[in-house]
Amino acid sequence: MAELIDSGLLRRDLVAELLGRRGNSLVIAGLGSAAWDCAAVKNNPLDFPLWGAMGNAAMIGLGLALARPERRVLVVTGDGDMAMGLGSLATIGSQRPENLALLVLDNERHGETGMQKSHTAGALDLAGVAKSCGFGRVSLVRDEAAWVDSLPLLLEAPGPTAVIAKVRPENLPRILPPRDGVYLKDRFRAALLGEE
Ligand SMILES: Cc1ncc(C[n+]2csc(CCOP(=O)(O)OP(=O)(O)O)c2C)c(N)n1
């Protein structure tokens, strides 16, 4: 077993804190652990948790942010998903949606498939990539104080913003969102459109 990363940050605490302050933000949750972290807070109709589509959480967030410029869009995802969709950072940096923020829960592992080391355990610097792609404000978070400082980037700073949080690689109980993709899509649309 490879050495664990040295972080005291617990992903479910971070997600609970962020979602507790989300207001009416729309949330796209990347597959696996990130979706379970969001479901652990609440089974919320304004969340769209992914069950697959690895690499696409940020792109779905971009589409939603462009379609709904009046709403804050939060993408909560893992480093493996973000690494698979690396090009999406370039597209977001070019489009520059002011209402889009990304939280990457970087455990340097592929959690769902057995905690294999991911690219961020090696050379990949997601914060550096986001910066070089044109994200206005990017934060690499390794401790509680940096996390607290970074919350406004996620919740209110003009986007696109990205917070890469180095979290402890934990194997947590799986708290699953509803499994039916059509149901999740319809529920999300009804919750969003029903407000208008
Ligand atoms: C295209 C594709 N390749 C591989 C998988 C298998 N898979 C599911 S989750 C996952 C790892 C996700 O890792 P990460 O986003 O870092 O999440 P975490 O470590 O936080 O669980 C992998 C490889 C998949 N679902 N789709």
mmCIF file with all atom_site columns, N, CA, C and O and ligand atoms in Angstrom, residues 11 30-34 36-37 51-55 77-84 104-116 118 120 167 170, ligand 1:
data_model
loop_
_atom_site.group_PDB
_atom_site.id
_atom_site.type_symbol
_atom_site.label_atom_id
_atom_site.label_alt_id
_atom_site.label_comp_id
_atom_site.label_asym_id
_atom_site.label_entity_id
_atom_site.label_seq_id
_atom_site.pdbx_PDB_ins_code
_atom_site.Cartn_x
_atom_site.Cartn_y
_atom_site.Cartn_z
_atom_site.occupancy
_atom_site.B_iso_or_equiv
_atom_site.pdbx_formal_charge
_atom_site.auth_seq_id
_atom_site.auth_comp_id
_atom_site.auth_asym_id
_atom_site.auth_atom_id
_atom_site.pdbx_PDB_model_num
ATOM   1   N N   . ARG A 1 11  ? -13.102 14.823 3.879   1.00 0.00 ? 11  ARG A N   1
ATOM   2   C CA  . ARG A 1 11  ? -13.921 15.250 2.739   1.00 0.00 ? 11  ARG A CA  1
ATOM   3   C C   . ARG A 1 11  ? -15.377 15.508 3.135   1.00 0.00 ? 11  ARG A C   1
ATOM   4   O O   . ARG A 1 11  ? -15.985 16.470 2.656   1.00 0.00 ? 11  ARG A O   1
ATOM   5   N N   . GLY A 1 30  ? -19.509 14.756 -8.986  1.00 0.00 ? 30  GLY A N   1
ATOM   6   C CA  . GLY A 1 30  ? -18.808 13.754 -9.790  1.00 0.00 ? 30  GLY A CA  1
ATOM   7   C C   . GLY A 1 30  ? -19.070 12.351 -9.273  1.00 0.00 ? 30  GLY A C   1
ATOM   8   O O   . GLY A 1 30  ? -19.465 12.145 -8.106  1.00 0.00 ? 30  GLY A O   1
ATOM   9   N N   . LEU A 1 31  ? -18.813 11.380 -10.148 1.00 0.00 ? 31  LEU A N   1
ATOM   10  C CA  . LEU A 1 31  ? -19.146 9.984  -9.804  1.00 0.00 ? 31  LEU A CA  1
ATOM   11  C C   . LEU A 1 31  ? -18.385 9.495  -8.574  1.00 0.00 ? 31  LEU A C   1
ATOM   12  O O   . LEU A 1 31  ? -17.305 9.977  -8.261  1.00 0.00 ? 31  LEU A O   1
ATOM   13  N N   . GLY A 1 32  ? -18.982 8.532  -7.912  1.00 0.00 ? 32  GLY A N   1
ATOM   14  C CA  . GLY A 1 32  ? -18.305 7.874  -6.787  1.00 0.00 ? 32  GLY A CA  1
ATOM   15  C C   . GLY A 1 32  ? -18.350 8.715  -5.527  1.00 0.00 ? 32  GLY A C   1
ATOM   16  O O   . GLY A 1 32  ? -19.382 9.289  -5.163  1.00 0.00 ? 32  GLY A O   1
ATOM   17  N N   . SER A 1 33  ? -17.214 8.822  -4.891  1.00 0.00 ? 33  SER A N   1
ATOM   18  C CA  . SER A 1 33  ? -17.166 9.398  -3.544  1.00 0.00 ? 33  SER A CA  1
ATOM   19  C C   . SER A 1 33  ? -17.781 10.789 -3.449  1.00 0.00 ? 33  SER A C   1
ATOM   20  O O   . SER A 1 33  ? -18.445 11.106 -2.461  1.00 0.00 ? 33  SER A O   1
ATOM   21  N N   . ALA A 1 34  ? -17.555 11.639 -4.455  1.00 0.00 ? 34  ALA A N   1
ATOM   22  C CA  . ALA A 1 34  ? -18.083 13.008 -4.368  1.00 0.00 ? 34  ALA A CA  1
ATOM   23  C C   . ALA A 1 34  ? -19.613 12.983 -4.331  1.00 0.00 ? 34  ALA A C   1
ATOM   24  O O   . ALA A 1 34  ? -20.237 13.727 -3.569  1.00 0.00 ? 34  ALA A O   1
ATOM   25  N N   . TRP A 1 36  ? -21.406 10.530 -3.231  1.00 0.00 ? 36  TRP A N   1
ATOM   26  C CA  . TRP A 1 36  ? -21.807 9.984  -1.921  1.00 0.00 ? 36  TRP A CA  1
ATOM   27  C C   . TRP A 1 36  ? -21.643 11.045 -0.832  1.00 0.00 ? 36  TRP A C   1
ATOM   28  O O   . TRP A 1 36  ? -22.449 11.105 0.100   1.00 0.00 ? 36  TRP A O   1
ATOM   29  N N   . ASP A 1 37  ? -20.607 11.855 -0.933  1.00 0.00 ? 37  ASP A N   1
ATOM   30  C CA  . ASP A 1 37  ? -20.414 12.928 0.049   1.00 0.00 ? 37  ASP A CA  1
ATOM   31  C C   . ASP A 1 37  ? -21.599 13.888 0.024   1.00 0.00 ? 37  ASP A C   1
ATOM   32  O O   . ASP A 1 37  ? -22.078 14.330 1.077   1.00 0.00 ? 37  ASP A O   1
ATOM   33  N N   . TRP A 1 51  ? -23.521 9.068  -11.886 1.00 0.00 ? 51  TRP A N   1
ATOM   34  C CA  . TRP A 1 51  ? -23.274 7.652  -11.588 1.00 0.00 ? 51  TRP A CA  1
ATOM   35  C C   . TRP A 1 51  ? -22.217 7.078  -12.532 1.00 0.00 ? 51  TRP A C   1
ATOM   36  O O   . TRP A 1 51  ? -21.857 5.902  -12.452 1.00 0.00 ? 51  TRP A O   1
ATOM   37  N N   . GLY A 1 52  ? -21.805 7.864  -13.474 1.00 0.00 ? 52  GLY A N   1
ATOM   38  C CA  . GLY A 1 52  ? -20.812 7.431  -14.458 1.00 0.00 ? 52  GLY A CA  1
ATOM   39  C C   . GLY A 1 52  ? -20.250 8.702  -15.055 1.00 0.00 ? 52  GLY A C   1
ATOM   40  O O   . GLY A 1 52  ? -20.032 9.672  -14.347 1.00 0.00 ? 52  GLY A O   1
ATOM   41  N N   . ALA A 1 53  ? -20.060 8.694  -16.383 1.00 0.00 ? 53  ALA A N   1
ATOM   42  C CA  . ALA A 1 53  ? -19.604 9.911  -17.070 1.00 0.00 ? 53  ALA A CA  1
ATOM   43  C C   . ALA A 1 53  ? -18.298 10.422 -16.475 1.00 0.00 ? 53  ALA A C   1
ATOM   44  O O   . ALA A 1 53  ? -18.105 11.633 -16.331 1.00 0.00 ? 53  ALA A O   1
ATOM   45  N N   . MET A 1 54  ? -17.404 9.501  -16.128 1.00 0.00 ? 54  MET A N   1
ATOM   46  C CA  . MET A 1 54  ? -16.148 9.933  -15.512 1.00 0.00 ? 54  MET A CA  1
ATOM   47  C C   . MET A 1 54  ? -15.442 10.930 -16.427 1.00 0.00 ? 54  MET A C   1
ATOM   48  O O   . MET A 1 54  ? -15.312 10.716 -17.625 1.00 0.00 ? 54  MET A O   1
ATOM   49  N N   . GLY A 1 55  ? -15.014 12.018 -15.854 1.00 0.00 ? 55  GLY A N   1
ATOM   50  C CA  . GLY A 1 55  ? -14.329 13.075 -16.610 1.00 0.00 ? 55  GLY A CA  1
ATOM   51  C C   . GLY A 1 55  ? -15.238 14.208 -17.028 1.00 0.00 ? 55  GLY A C   1
ATOM   52  O O   . GLY A 1 55  ? -14.769 15.205 -17.586 1.00 0.00 ? 55  GLY A O   1
ATOM   53  N N   . THR A 1 77  ? -16.155 17.308 -7.089  1.00 0.00 ? 77  THR A N   1
ATOM   54  C CA  . THR A 1 77  ? -15.728 16.076 -7.738  1.00 0.00 ? 77  THR A CA  1
ATOM   55  C C   . THR A 1 77  ? -14.384 15.597 -7.216  1.00 0.00 ? 77  THR A C   1
ATOM   56  O O   . THR A 1 77  ? -13.744 16.254 -6.397  1.00 0.00 ? 77  THR A O   1
ATOM   57  N N   . GLY A 1 78  ? -13.961 14.433 -7.697  1.00 0.00 ? 78  GLY A N   1
ATOM   58  C CA  . GLY A 1 78  ? -12.696 13.850 -7.265  1.00 0.00 ? 78  GLY A CA  1
ATOM   59  C C   . GLY A 1 78  ? -11.564 14.184 -8.224  1.00 0.00 ? 78  GLY A C   1
ATOM   60  O O   . GLY A 1 78  ? -11.792 14.614 -9.362  1.00 0.00 ? 78  GLY A O   1
ATOM   61  N N   . ASP A 1 79  ? -10.353 13.948 -7.755  1.00 0.00 ? 79  ASP A N   1
ATOM   62  C CA  . ASP A 1 79  ? -9.203  14.257 -8.610  1.00 0.00 ? 79  ASP A CA  1
ATOM   63  C C   . ASP A 1 79  ? -9.130  13.316 -9.821  1.00 0.00 ? 79  ASP A C   1
ATOM   64  O O   . ASP A 1 79  ? -8.662  13.729 -10.894 1.00 0.00 ? 79  ASP A O   1
ATOM   65  N N   . GLY A 1 80  ? -9.611  12.078 -9.654  1.00 0.00 ? 80  GLY A N   1
ATOM   66  C CA  . GLY A 1 80  ? -9.582  11.146 -10.784 1.00 0.00 ? 80  GLY A CA  1
ATOM   67  C C   . GLY A 1 80  ? -10.519 11.608 -11.883 1.00 0.00 ? 80  GLY A C   1
ATOM   68  O O   . GLY A 1 80  ? -10.166 11.595 -13.072 1.00 0.00 ? 80  GLY A O   1
ATOM   69  N N   . ASP A 1 81  ? -11.714 12.035 -11.494 1.00 0.00 ? 81  ASP A N   1
ATOM   70  C CA  . ASP A 1 81  ? -12.668 12.575 -12.472 1.00 0.00 ? 81  ASP A CA  1
ATOM   71  C C   . ASP A 1 81  ? -12.088 13.820 -13.141 1.00 0.00 ? 81  ASP A C   1
ATOM   72  O O   . ASP A 1 81  ? -12.158 13.977 -14.360 1.00 0.00 ? 81  ASP A O   1
ATOM   73  N N   . MET A 1 82  ? -11.497 14.687 -12.340 1.00 0.00 ? 82  MET A N   1
ATOM   74  C CA  . MET A 1 82  ? -10.946 15.936 -12.897 1.00 0.00 ? 82  MET A CA  1
ATOM   75  C C   . MET A 1 82  ? -9.781  15.646 -13.837 1.00 0.00 ? 82  MET A C   1
ATOM   76  O O   . MET A 1 82  ? -9.650  16.284 -14.895 1.00 0.00 ? 82  MET A O   1
ATOM   77  N N   . ALA A 1 83  ? -8.944  14.680 -13.476 1.00 0.00 ? 83  ALA A N   1
ATOM   78  C CA  . ALA A 1 83  ? -7.805  14.348 -14.341 1.00 0.00 ? 83  ALA A CA  1
ATOM   79  C C   . ALA A 1 83  ? -8.283  13.761 -15.660 1.00 0.00 ? 83  ALA A C   1
ATOM   80  O O   . ALA A 1 83  ? -7.717  14.042 -16.723 1.00 0.00 ? 83  ALA A O   1
ATOM   81  N N   . MET A 1 84  ? -9.345  12.967 -15.602 1.00 0.00 ? 84  MET A N   1
ATOM   82  C CA  . MET A 1 84  ? -9.851  12.381 -16.848 1.00 0.00 ? 84  MET A CA  1
ATOM   83  C C   . MET A 1 84  ? -10.444 13.462 -17.750 1.00 0.00 ? 84  MET A C   1
ATOM   84  O O   . MET A 1 84  ? -10.393 13.355 -18.971 1.00 0.00 ? 84  MET A O   1
ATOM   85  N N   . VAL A 1 104 ? -12.445 20.329 -6.038  1.00 0.00 ? 104 VAL A N   1
ATOM   86  C CA  . VAL A 1 104 ? -11.889 18.995 -6.292  1.00 0.00 ? 104 VAL A CA  1
ATOM   87  C C   . VAL A 1 104 ? -11.403 18.431 -4.966  1.00 0.00 ? 104 VAL A C   1
ATOM   88  O O   . VAL A 1 104 ? -10.546 19.025 -4.299  1.00 0.00 ? 104 VAL A O   1
ATOM   89  N N   . LEU A 1 105 ? -11.977 17.302 -4.599  1.00 0.00 ? 105 LEU A N   1
ATOM   90  C CA  . LEU A 1 105 ? -11.575 16.601 -3.373  1.00 0.00 ? 105 LEU A CA  1
ATOM   91  C C   . LEU A 1 105 ? -10.443 15.660 -3.771  1.00 0.00 ? 105 LEU A C   1
ATOM   92  O O   . LEU A 1 105 ? -10.676 14.592 -4.348  1.00 0.00 ? 105 LEU A O   1
ATOM   93  N N   . ASP A 1 106 ? -9.229  16.105 -3.504  1.00 0.00 ? 106 ASP A N   1
ATOM   94  C CA  . ASP A 1 106 ? -8.045  15.408 -4.034  1.00 0.00 ? 106 ASP A CA  1
ATOM   95  C C   . ASP A 1 106 ? -7.457  14.493 -2.965  1.00 0.00 ? 106 ASP A C   1
ATOM   96  O O   . ASP A 1 106 ? -6.695  14.933 -2.101  1.00 0.00 ? 106 ASP A O   1
ATOM   97  N N   . ASN A 1 107 ? -7.830  13.216 -3.055  1.00 0.00 ? 107 ASN A N   1
ATOM   98  C CA  . ASN A 1 107 ? -7.287  12.222 -2.114  1.00 0.00 ? 107 ASN A CA  1
ATOM   99  C C   . ASN A 1 107 ? -6.104  11.466 -2.719  1.00 0.00 ? 107 ASN A C   1
ATOM   100 O O   . ASN A 1 107 ? -5.615  10.499 -2.133  1.00 0.00 ? 107 ASN A O   1
ATOM   101 N N   . GLU A 1 108 ? -5.714  11.888 -3.919  1.00 0.00 ? 108 GLU A N   1
ATOM   102 C CA  . GLU A 1 108 ? -4.586  11.246 -4.629  1.00 0.00 ? 108 GLU A CA  1
ATOM   103 C C   . GLU A 1 108 ? -4.850  9.756  -4.850  1.00 0.00 ? 108 GLU A C   1
ATOM   104 O O   . GLU A 1 108 ? -3.916  8.961  -4.970  1.00 0.00 ? 108 GLU A O   1
ATOM   105 N N   . ARG A 1 109 ? -6.110  9.423  -4.923  1.00 0.00 ? 109 ARG A N   1
ATOM   106 C CA  . ARG A 1 109 ? -6.504  8.020  -5.097  1.00 0.00 ? 109 ARG A CA  1
ATOM   107 C C   . ARG A 1 109 ? -7.734  7.920  -5.997  1.00 0.00 ? 109 ARG A C   1
ATOM   108 O O   . ARG A 1 109 ? -8.478  8.896  -6.136  1.00 0.00 ? 109 ARG A O   1
ATOM   109 N N   . HIS A 1 110 ? -7.937  6.732  -6.557  1.00 0.00 ? 110 HIS A N   1
ATOM   110 C CA  . HIS A 1 110 ? -9.200  6.386  -7.199  1.00 0.00 ? 110 HIS A CA  1
ATOM   111 C C   . HIS A 1 110 ? -9.989  5.561  -6.185  1.00 0.00 ? 110 HIS A C   1
ATOM   112 O O   . HIS A 1 110 ? -9.772  4.357  -6.043  1.00 0.00 ? 110 HIS A O   1
ATOM   113 N N   . GLY A 1 111 ? -10.869 6.257  -5.464  1.00 0.00 ? 111 GLY A N   1
ATOM   114 C CA  . GLY A 1 111 ? -11.517 5.639  -4.306  1.00 0.00 ? 111 GLY A CA  1
ATOM   115 C C   . GLY A 1 111 ? -12.408 4.458  -4.646  1.00 0.00 ? 111 GLY A C   1
ATOM   116 O O   . GLY A 1 111 ? -12.221 3.356  -4.126  1.00 0.00 ? 111 GLY A O   1
ATOM   117 N N   . GLU A 1 112 ? -13.355 4.661  -5.544  1.00 0.00 ? 112 GLU A N   1
ATOM   118 C CA  . GLU A 1 112 ? -14.393 3.652  -5.769  1.00 0.00 ? 112 GLU A CA  1
ATOM   119 C C   . GLU A 1 112 ? -13.823 2.323  -6.241  1.00 0.00 ? 112 GLU A C   1
ATOM   120 O O   . GLU A 1 112 ? -14.350 1.258  -5.945  1.00 0.00 ? 112 GLU A O   1
ATOM   121 N N   . THR A 1 113 ? -12.740 2.402  -6.989  1.00 0.00 ? 113 THR A N   1
ATOM   122 C CA  . THR A 1 113 ? -12.220 1.175  -7.611  1.00 0.00 ? 113 THR A CA  1
ATOM   123 C C   . THR A 1 113 ? -11.129 0.502  -6.772  1.00 0.00 ? 113 THR A C   1
ATOM   124 O O   . THR A 1 113 ? -10.511 -0.451 -7.228  1.00 0.00 ? 113 THR A O   1
ATOM   125 N N   . GLY A 1 114 ? -10.865 1.020  -5.565  1.00 0.00 ? 114 GLY A N   1
ATOM   126 C CA  . GLY A 1 114 ? -9.932  0.311  -4.700  1.00 0.00 ? 114 GLY A CA  1
ATOM   127 C C   . GLY A 1 114 ? -8.734  1.098  -4.231  1.00 0.00 ? 114 GLY A C   1
ATOM   128 O O   . GLY A 1 114 ? -7.713  0.522  -3.848  1.00 0.00 ? 114 GLY A O   1
ATOM   129 N N   . MET A 1 115 ? -8.835  2.414  -4.280  1.00 0.00 ? 115 MET A N   1
ATOM   130 C CA  . MET A 1 115 ? -7.789  3.279  -3.704  1.00 0.00 ? 115 MET A CA  1
ATOM   131 C C   . MET A 1 115 ? -6.435  3.189  -4.436  1.00 0.00 ? 115 MET A C   1
ATOM   132 O O   . MET A 1 115 ? -5.383  3.387  -3.825  1.00 0.00 ? 115 MET A O   1
ATOM   133 N N   . GLN A 1 116 ? -6.511  2.948  -5.738  1.00 0.00 ? 116 GLN A N   1
ATOM   134 C CA  . GLN A 1 116 ? -5.257  2.995  -6.499  1.00 0.00 ? 116 GLN A CA  1
ATOM   135 C C   . GLN A 1 116 ? -4.730  4.438  -6.541  1.00 0.00 ? 116 GLN A C   1
ATOM   136 O O   . GLN A 1 116 ? -5.521  5.383  -6.572  1.00 0.00 ? 116 GLN A O   1
ATOM   137 N N   . SER A 1 118 ? -3.641  7.900  -7.859  1.00 0.00 ? 118 SER A N   1
ATOM   138 C CA  . SER A 1 118 ? -4.070  8.649  -9.049  1.00 0.00 ? 118 SER A CA  1
ATOM   139 C C   . SER A 1 118 ? -2.937  9.568  -9.500  1.00 0.00 ? 118 SER A C   1
ATOM   140 O O   . SER A 1 118 ? -1.865  9.621  -8.888  1.00 0.00 ? 118 SER A O   1
ATOM   141 N N   . THR A 1 120 ? -2.535  12.703 -9.294  1.00 0.00 ? 120 THR A N   1
ATOM   142 C CA  . THR A 1 120 ? -2.098  13.769 -8.378  1.00 0.00 ? 120 THR A CA  1
ATOM   143 C C   . THR A 1 120 ? -1.164  13.237 -7.288  1.00 0.00 ? 120 THR A C   1
ATOM   144 O O   . THR A 1 120 ? -0.535  14.011 -6.577  1.00 0.00 ? 120 THR A O   1
ATOM   145 N N   . VAL A 1 167 ? -7.345  15.984 0.607   1.00 0.00 ? 167 VAL A N   1
ATOM   146 C CA  . VAL A 1 167 ? -8.103  15.353 1.689   1.00 0.00 ? 167 VAL A CA  1
ATOM   147 C C   . VAL A 1 167 ? -7.516  13.988 2.035   1.00 0.00 ? 167 VAL A C   1
ATOM   148 O O   . VAL A 1 167 ? -6.862  13.347 1.212   1.00 0.00 ? 167 VAL A O   1
ATOM   149 N N   . GLU A 1 170 ? -9.853  8.357  2.692   1.00 0.00 ? 170 GLU A N   1
ATOM   150 C CA  . GLU A 1 170 ? -10.660 7.524  3.588   1.00 0.00 ? 170 GLU A CA  1
ATOM   151 C C   . GLU A 1 170 ? -11.559 6.598  2.771   1.00 0.00 ? 170 GLU A C   1
ATOM   152 O O   . GLU A 1 170 ? -12.006 6.966  1.697   1.00 0.00 ? 170 GLU A O   1
HETATM 153 C C1  . LIG B 2 .   ? -14.384 5.998  -18.191 1.00 0.00 ? 1   LIG B C1  1
HETATM 154 C C2  . LIG B 2 .   ? -14.314 5.347  -16.839 1.00 0.00 ? 1   LIG B C2  1
HETATM 155 N N1  . LIG B 2 .   ? -13.161 4.795  -16.432 1.00 0.00 ? 1   LIG B N1  1
HETATM 156 C C3  . LIG B 2 .   ? -13.087 4.211  -15.232 1.00 0.00 ? 1   LIG B C3  1
HETATM 157 C C4  . LIG B 2 .   ? -14.176 4.152  -14.414 1.00 0.00 ? 1   LIG B C4  1
HETATM 158 C C5  . LIG B 2 .   ? -14.096 3.449  -13.067 1.00 0.00 ? 1   LIG B C5  1
HETATM 159 N N2  . LIG B 2 .   ? -14.062 4.386  -11.986 1.00 0.00 ? 1   LIG B N2  1
HETATM 160 C C6  . LIG B 2 .   ? -15.183 4.720  -11.292 1.00 0.00 ? 1   LIG B C6  1
HETATM 161 S S1  . LIG B 2 .   ? -14.878 5.806  -10.075 1.00 0.00 ? 1   LIG B S1  1
HETATM 162 C C7  . LIG B 2 .   ? -13.223 5.823  -10.451 1.00 0.00 ? 1   LIG B C7  1
HETATM 163 C C8  . LIG B 2 .   ? -12.247 6.628  -9.649  1.00 0.00 ? 1   LIG B C8  1
HETATM 164 C C9  . LIG B 2 .   ? -12.681 8.020  -9.366  1.00 0.00 ? 1   LIG B C9  1
HETATM 165 O O1  . LIG B 2 .   ? -11.645 8.636  -8.676  1.00 0.00 ? 1   LIG B O1  1
HETATM 166 P P1  . LIG B 2 .   ? -11.828 10.064 -8.073  1.00 0.00 ? 1   LIG B P1  1
HETATM 167 O O2  . LIG B 2 .   ? -12.591 10.922 -9.015  1.00 0.00 ? 1   LIG B O2  1
HETATM 168 O O3  . LIG B 2 .   ? -10.491 10.554 -7.631  1.00 0.00 ? 1   LIG B O3  1
HETATM 169 O O4  . LIG B 2 .   ? -12.775 9.794  -6.843  1.00 0.00 ? 1   LIG B O4  1
HETATM 170 P P2  . LIG B 2 .   ? -12.444 9.412  -5.316  1.00 0.00 ? 1   LIG B P2  1
HETATM 171 O O5  . LIG B 2 .   ? -11.037 8.957  -5.210  1.00 0.00 ? 1   LIG B O5  1
HETATM 172 O O6  . LIG B 2 .   ? -12.692 10.673 -4.564  1.00 0.00 ? 1   LIG B O6  1
HETATM 173 O O7  . LIG B 2 .   ? -13.422 8.338  -5.006  1.00 0.00 ? 1   LIG B O7  1
HETATM 174 C C10 . LIG B 2 .   ? -12.936 4.991  -11.518 1.00 0.00 ? 1   LIG B C10 1
HETATM 175 C C11 . LIG B 2 .   ? -11.585 4.770  -12.071 1.00 0.00 ? 1   LIG B C11 1
HETATM 176 C C12 . LIG B 2 .   ? -15.359 4.751  -14.877 1.00 0.00 ? 1   LIG B C12 1
HETATM 177 N N3  . LIG B 2 .   ? -16.468 4.761  -14.120 1.00 0.00 ? 1   LIG B N3  1
HETATM 178 N N4  . LIG B 2 .   ? -15.404 5.322  -16.092 1.00 0.00 ? 1   LIG B N4  1
#
